[in-house]
Structure formats: structure tokens, C-alpha cells
Amino acid sequence: QKEVEQDPGPLSVPEGAIVSLNCTYSNSAFQYFMWYRQYSRKGPELLMYTYSSGNKEDGRFTAQVDKSSKYISLFIRDSQPSDSATYLCAMRSYKLSFGAGTTVTVRA
Amino acid sequence: DSGVTQTPKHLITATGQRVTLRCSPRSGDLSVYWYQQSLDQGLQFLIQYYNGEERAKGNILERFSAQQFPDLHSELNLSSLELGDSALYFCASSDRRGSSRANVLTFGAGSRLTVL
């Protein structure tokens, strides 16, 4: 079993829809949780970073962490074609572990 | 531009050959990480250095080696290359231990290796 499980998708939504992305994990030692966005053939870039259970908002993005269920989510409101990318969850104890990434396409 | 510089951007070589990938971390960052990303494996952690010393090791093959130099740049050496080594190799850097951003990695644009 992988430490971090993420549905690879792909996920296709119309412009303006809410995108919902999820990851589950098995390692209780994970303390820091991140979401990265990766455009095709580019390096991943950090979107959200949190270390506690609950919600964190940044513009159209909301990250949610539920440590009791070992479950994290990323919501993208009012999605735009420019949000089309692969989204990777990542979490850290002594090392950073990534999910497989979910490929999202936002249709204009 | 993330501030993490990787060279070369693209590399095509033959099986059995050896290549060196280079990474300059973001100014002020002491940690350097190497990741491999292939289509079927996702982003795989290879190795981490902190201020010149090896800090953590992931799924790095014995044919691969890395080092971090006193000026903090790092090199990943891949030898006896196989077709399956074709992948994107990313370098990332992070702030010093104890800082609020020590857990956040900044990635370079990657080096795309094709082994024929």
C-alpha cells in the first residue's frame, strides 16, 4: 500500500465549476500538508501549505485537512481554463511524500 | 522563474552511458532534493542533501549518485543508463532547518533525459 493515495483522474470540468481533489494517507506521522500544481513539462509549484486540521483559503483555492480520517482535499472555485494542470498532494514527516497527481482539464 | 536552476533542460543519450545533471538551489536555501518523474511512477524521491551532507535517501538506484558542493550546488550522476531511466529529473530546494518554510520545496524546471 502506498503511503499517499491520489486518484490520477483525469478530471474534466466546465469553466466556472468547482474542482474537488482528494488524497488519503496511511502514515500518522505526517504533520505538514501541501498541494502543488504542475503544468505540462514544468516543475511543480506550491499552491497551498498547512500543518493543522481544518480549512485554509487562498483566493479561489481552499485546502482541507482531516487528520482523524487521514484525508486531505483541495477545492478550486470558479475554475478557469488556466487551472488545467496536474495537482499533486504532498505530505511530510521526516521526508516529503507525493501523491501520483490528478490531471485536471477545465473546458472553456 | 522559481530561482532553482537546472541544466541541461534536455538530454538524449544511449544505453550504457553516463550523464551528470546539475542544480543550483534558490539563493539562501541549504537543502537540495532530487526527484525522478516518469509517466508510470509519478514523482519519486531520490535523495536529499543539507549544507553539503546527505540527509535522506529514497528510491535511488546504486547506479545513481549525487553530491552537494560547498557553494551548495548539486549534481546527480546517472551511470550505466537503461531505457527505463528515461524520465524528468527535478531538483528542489528548501530553506534552512527550523525556518517556517523548511518544509516547502521550490522546484526547478527539470531535466528531461531520454535514453535510446
Short mmCIF file of C-alpha atoms in Angstrom, two decimals:
data_model
loop_
_atom_site.label_atom_id
_atom_site.label_comp_id
_atom_site.label_asym_id
_atom_site.label_seq_id
_atom_site.Cartn_x
_atom_site.Cartn_y
_atom_site.Cartn_z
CA GLN A 1 0.00 0.00 0.00
CA LYS A 2 1.31 3.44 -0.94
CA GLU A 3 1.78 6.00 1.81
CA VAL A 4 -0.22 8.56 -0.15
CA GLU A 5 -3.11 7.64 -2.42
CA GLN A 6 -4.44 10.05 -5.01
CA ASP A 7 -6.85 9.34 -7.83
CA PRO A 8 -4.97 10.16 -11.06
CA GLY A 9 -8.17 11.10 -12.88
CA PRO A 10 -8.28 12.58 -15.44
CA LEU A 11 -10.88 15.08 -14.35
CA SER A 12 -12.65 17.30 -16.89
CA VAL A 13 -14.96 20.12 -15.79
CA PRO A 14 -16.63 23.11 -17.48
CA GLU A 15 -15.35 26.59 -16.78
CA GLY A 16 -16.80 28.00 -13.58
CA ALA A 17 -17.29 24.62 -11.91
CA ILE A 18 -15.90 23.65 -8.53
CA VAL A 19 -12.99 21.23 -8.76
CA SER A 20 -12.62 18.81 -5.86
CA LEU A 21 -9.39 16.87 -5.39
CA ASN A 22 -8.59 14.38 -2.63
CA CYS A 23 -5.79 12.37 -1.11
CA THR A 24 -5.72 9.78 1.62
CA TYR A 25 -2.70 8.70 3.59
CA SER A 26 -1.70 5.96 5.97
CA ASN A 27 1.21 7.45 7.93
CA SER A 28 0.04 9.12 11.15
CA ALA A 29 3.41 10.86 11.42
CA PHE A 30 2.61 13.24 8.56
CA GLN A 31 2.40 16.73 10.00
CA TYR A 32 2.68 19.10 7.05
CA PHE A 33 0.38 19.05 4.06
CA MET A 34 0.82 20.71 0.71
CA TRP A 35 -0.74 20.96 -2.70
CA TYR A 36 1.41 21.54 -5.75
CA ARG A 37 0.32 22.45 -9.25
CA GLN A 38 2.29 21.18 -12.24
CA TYR A 39 1.75 22.44 -15.74
CA SER A 40 2.78 20.13 -18.55
CA ARG A 41 6.57 19.61 -18.68
CA LYS A 42 7.17 22.19 -15.93
CA GLY A 43 8.32 21.90 -12.35
CA PRO A 44 5.67 21.62 -9.60
CA GLU A 45 4.83 24.91 -7.88
CA LEU A 46 3.42 25.26 -4.39
CA LEU A 47 -0.25 26.20 -4.13
CA MET A 48 -1.18 25.61 -0.51
CA TYR A 49 0.67 24.71 2.70
CA THR A 50 -0.86 23.83 6.02
CA TYR A 51 0.09 21.92 9.15
CA SER A 52 -3.15 21.65 11.04
CA SER A 53 -6.56 20.11 10.62
CA GLY A 54 -9.22 22.43 9.25
CA ASN A 55 -9.59 24.71 6.27
CA LYS A 56 -7.23 27.20 4.71
CA GLU A 57 -8.33 29.60 1.99
CA ASP A 58 -6.27 31.47 -0.57
CA GLY A 59 -8.33 33.21 -3.22
CA ARG A 60 -10.23 30.59 -5.22
CA PHE A 61 -8.38 27.74 -3.51
CA THR A 62 -9.36 26.01 -0.26
CA ALA A 63 -7.27 23.28 1.34
CA GLN A 64 -8.89 21.00 3.88
CA VAL A 65 -7.12 18.62 6.24
CA ASP A 66 -8.80 15.96 8.38
CA LYS A 67 -6.08 14.23 10.38
CA SER A 68 -8.52 11.93 12.18
CA SER A 69 -9.63 10.47 8.85
CA LYS A 70 -6.19 10.84 7.20
CA TYR A 71 -7.77 12.74 4.36
CA ILE A 72 -6.91 16.00 2.63
CA SER A 73 -8.76 17.92 -0.05
CA LEU A 74 -8.25 20.83 -2.41
CA PHE A 75 -11.19 22.79 -3.79
CA ILE A 76 -10.92 25.19 -6.70
CA ARG A 77 -13.85 27.57 -7.03
CA ASP A 78 -14.86 29.30 -10.26
CA SER A 79 -12.40 27.16 -12.20
CA GLN A 80 -10.67 28.69 -15.22
CA PRO A 81 -9.02 27.10 -18.27
CA SER A 82 -5.71 28.31 -16.82
CA ASP A 83 -6.30 25.93 -13.89
CA SER A 84 -5.82 23.00 -16.28
CA ALA A 85 -2.82 21.19 -14.82
CA THR A 86 -1.82 18.22 -12.71
CA TYR A 87 -2.36 18.70 -8.98
CA LEU A 88 -0.17 16.79 -6.57
CA CYS A 89 -0.78 16.41 -2.88
CA ALA A 90 2.29 16.14 -0.68
CA MET A 91 2.78 15.48 2.97
CA ARG A 92 5.75 15.36 5.25
CA SER A 93 7.09 13.68 8.34
CA TYR A 94 10.86 13.33 8.03
CA LYS A 95 10.59 13.26 4.25
CA LEU A 96 8.16 14.62 1.71
CA SER A 97 5.86 12.08 0.05
CA PHE A 98 3.84 12.92 -3.05
CA GLY A 99 0.61 11.56 -4.39
CA ALA A 100 0.51 10.38 -8.01
CA GLY A 101 -1.17 13.61 -9.14
CA THR A 102 -4.62 14.28 -10.61
CA THR A 103 -4.80 15.73 -14.11
CA VAL A 104 -7.49 18.40 -14.38
CA THR A 105 -8.85 19.95 -17.57
CA VAL A 106 -11.14 22.97 -17.36
CA ARG A 107 -13.13 23.33 -20.59
CA ALA A 108 -13.88 26.85 -21.84
CA ASP B 1 11.37 31.62 -12.60
CA SER B 2 11.41 29.68 -9.33
CA GLY B 3 15.02 30.52 -8.51
CA VAL B 4 16.12 26.88 -8.78
CA THR B 5 18.23 26.37 -11.91
CA GLN B 6 18.69 23.03 -13.59
CA THR B 7 20.90 22.13 -16.52
CA PRO B 8 20.68 20.71 -19.08
CA LYS B 9 16.98 21.09 -19.95
CA HIS B 10 17.06 18.18 -22.36
CA LEU B 11 19.49 15.31 -22.78
CA ILE B 12 19.45 12.43 -25.22
CA THR B 13 21.92 9.62 -24.75
CA ALA B 14 22.40 5.92 -25.33
CA THR B 15 22.10 2.92 -23.04
CA GLY B 16 25.23 2.24 -21.01
CA GLN B 17 26.28 5.88 -20.97
CA ARG B 18 26.78 8.21 -18.01
CA VAL B 19 25.31 11.69 -17.56
CA THR B 20 25.50 14.45 -14.98
CA LEU B 21 22.59 16.71 -14.10
CA ARG B 22 23.29 19.97 -12.35
CA CYS B 23 21.23 22.05 -9.94
CA SER B 24 21.71 25.45 -8.36
CA PRO B 25 19.33 25.97 -5.42
CA ARG B 26 17.41 29.13 -4.68
CA SER B 27 19.56 31.79 -3.07
CA GLY B 28 19.82 31.13 0.67
CA ASP B 29 18.40 27.60 0.56
CA LEU B 30 20.61 24.97 2.15
CA SER B 31 18.69 21.80 1.26
CA VAL B 32 18.66 20.23 -2.18
CA TYR B 33 16.40 17.36 -3.19
CA TRP B 34 16.38 15.22 -6.31
CA TYR B 35 13.20 13.65 -7.70
CA GLN B 36 12.52 11.43 -10.68
CA GLN B 37 9.22 11.69 -12.52
CA SER B 38 8.22 9.14 -15.09
CA LEU B 39 4.79 8.56 -16.63
CA ASP B 40 4.02 5.39 -14.73
CA GLN B 41 5.74 6.18 -11.41
CA GLY B 42 4.82 9.73 -10.51
CA LEU B 43 7.23 11.89 -8.53
CA GLN B 44 9.77 9.65 -6.78
CA PHE B 45 12.14 10.98 -4.14
CA LEU B 46 15.76 10.08 -4.80
CA ILE B 47 17.98 11.87 -2.31
CA GLN B 48 18.34 14.98 -0.15
CA TYR B 49 21.38 17.00 0.86
CA TYR B 50 21.61 19.63 3.55
CA ASN B 51 24.55 22.01 3.55
CA GLY B 52 26.80 19.51 1.81
CA GLU B 53 25.81 16.40 3.73
CA GLU B 54 23.48 13.61 2.72
CA ARG B 55 20.32 13.90 4.81
CA ALA B 56 17.83 11.37 3.45
CA LYS B 57 17.77 8.70 0.81
CA GLY B 58 14.79 7.46 -1.15
CA ASN B 59 14.48 5.05 -4.02
CA ILE B 60 17.84 5.87 -5.55
CA LEU B 61 19.49 3.14 -7.58
CA GLU B 62 23.10 2.15 -6.92
CA ARG B 63 23.91 3.31 -10.46
CA PHE B 64 22.93 6.82 -9.39
CA SER B 65 24.89 9.08 -7.10
CA ALA B 66 24.71 12.69 -6.02
CA GLN B 67 26.65 15.28 -4.12
CA GLN B 68 26.29 18.83 -2.90
CA PHE B 69 29.28 21.10 -3.19
CA PRO B 70 30.47 23.86 -0.79
CA ASP B 71 28.77 26.51 -2.94
CA LEU B 72 25.55 24.47 -2.40
CA HIS B 73 25.02 23.48 -5.99
CA SER B 74 24.34 19.80 -6.51
CA GLU B 75 24.97 17.20 -9.18
CA LEU B 76 23.14 13.96 -9.88
CA ASN B 77 25.22 11.37 -11.69
CA LEU B 78 23.45 8.61 -13.59
CA SER B 79 25.58 5.77 -14.95
CA SER B 80 25.11 2.56 -16.94
CA LEU B 81 21.93 4.11 -18.24
CA GLU B 82 18.97 1.92 -19.15
CA LEU B 83 15.89 2.66 -21.23
CA GLY B 84 13.84 2.78 -18.04
CA ASP B 85 15.89 5.70 -16.74
CA SER B 86 14.21 7.98 -19.27
CA ALA B 87 12.32 10.49 -17.16
CA LEU B 88 12.12 14.05 -15.93
CA TYR B 89 14.59 14.71 -13.14
CA PHE B 90 13.68 17.55 -10.82
CA CYS B 91 15.80 19.35 -8.32
CA ALA B 92 14.16 21.22 -5.48
CA SER B 93 15.49 23.32 -2.65
CA SER B 94 14.19 24.45 0.71
CA ASP B 95 15.09 26.85 3.46
CA ARG B 96 17.29 26.03 6.44
CA ARG B 97 16.06 23.70 9.17
CA GLY B 98 13.97 25.43 11.79
CA SER B 99 12.66 28.11 9.48
CA SER B 100 8.92 28.36 8.89
CA ARG B 101 9.42 27.39 5.26
CA ALA B 102 11.77 24.45 5.83
CA ASN B 103 9.05 22.03 4.72
CA VAL B 104 8.25 23.83 1.48
CA LEU B 105 10.11 22.72 -1.61
CA THR B 106 10.74 25.00 -4.57
CA PHE B 107 11.25 23.04 -7.76
CA GLY B 108 13.34 23.73 -10.80
CA ALA B 109 12.06 23.30 -14.35
CA GLY B 110 13.57 19.82 -14.61
CA SER B 111 15.99 17.98 -16.87
CA ARG B 112 14.38 15.68 -19.40
CA LEU B 113 16.52 12.60 -20.00
CA THR B 114 15.88 10.33 -22.95
CA VAL B 115 17.82 7.08 -23.14
CA LEU B 116 17.79 5.43 -26.56
#
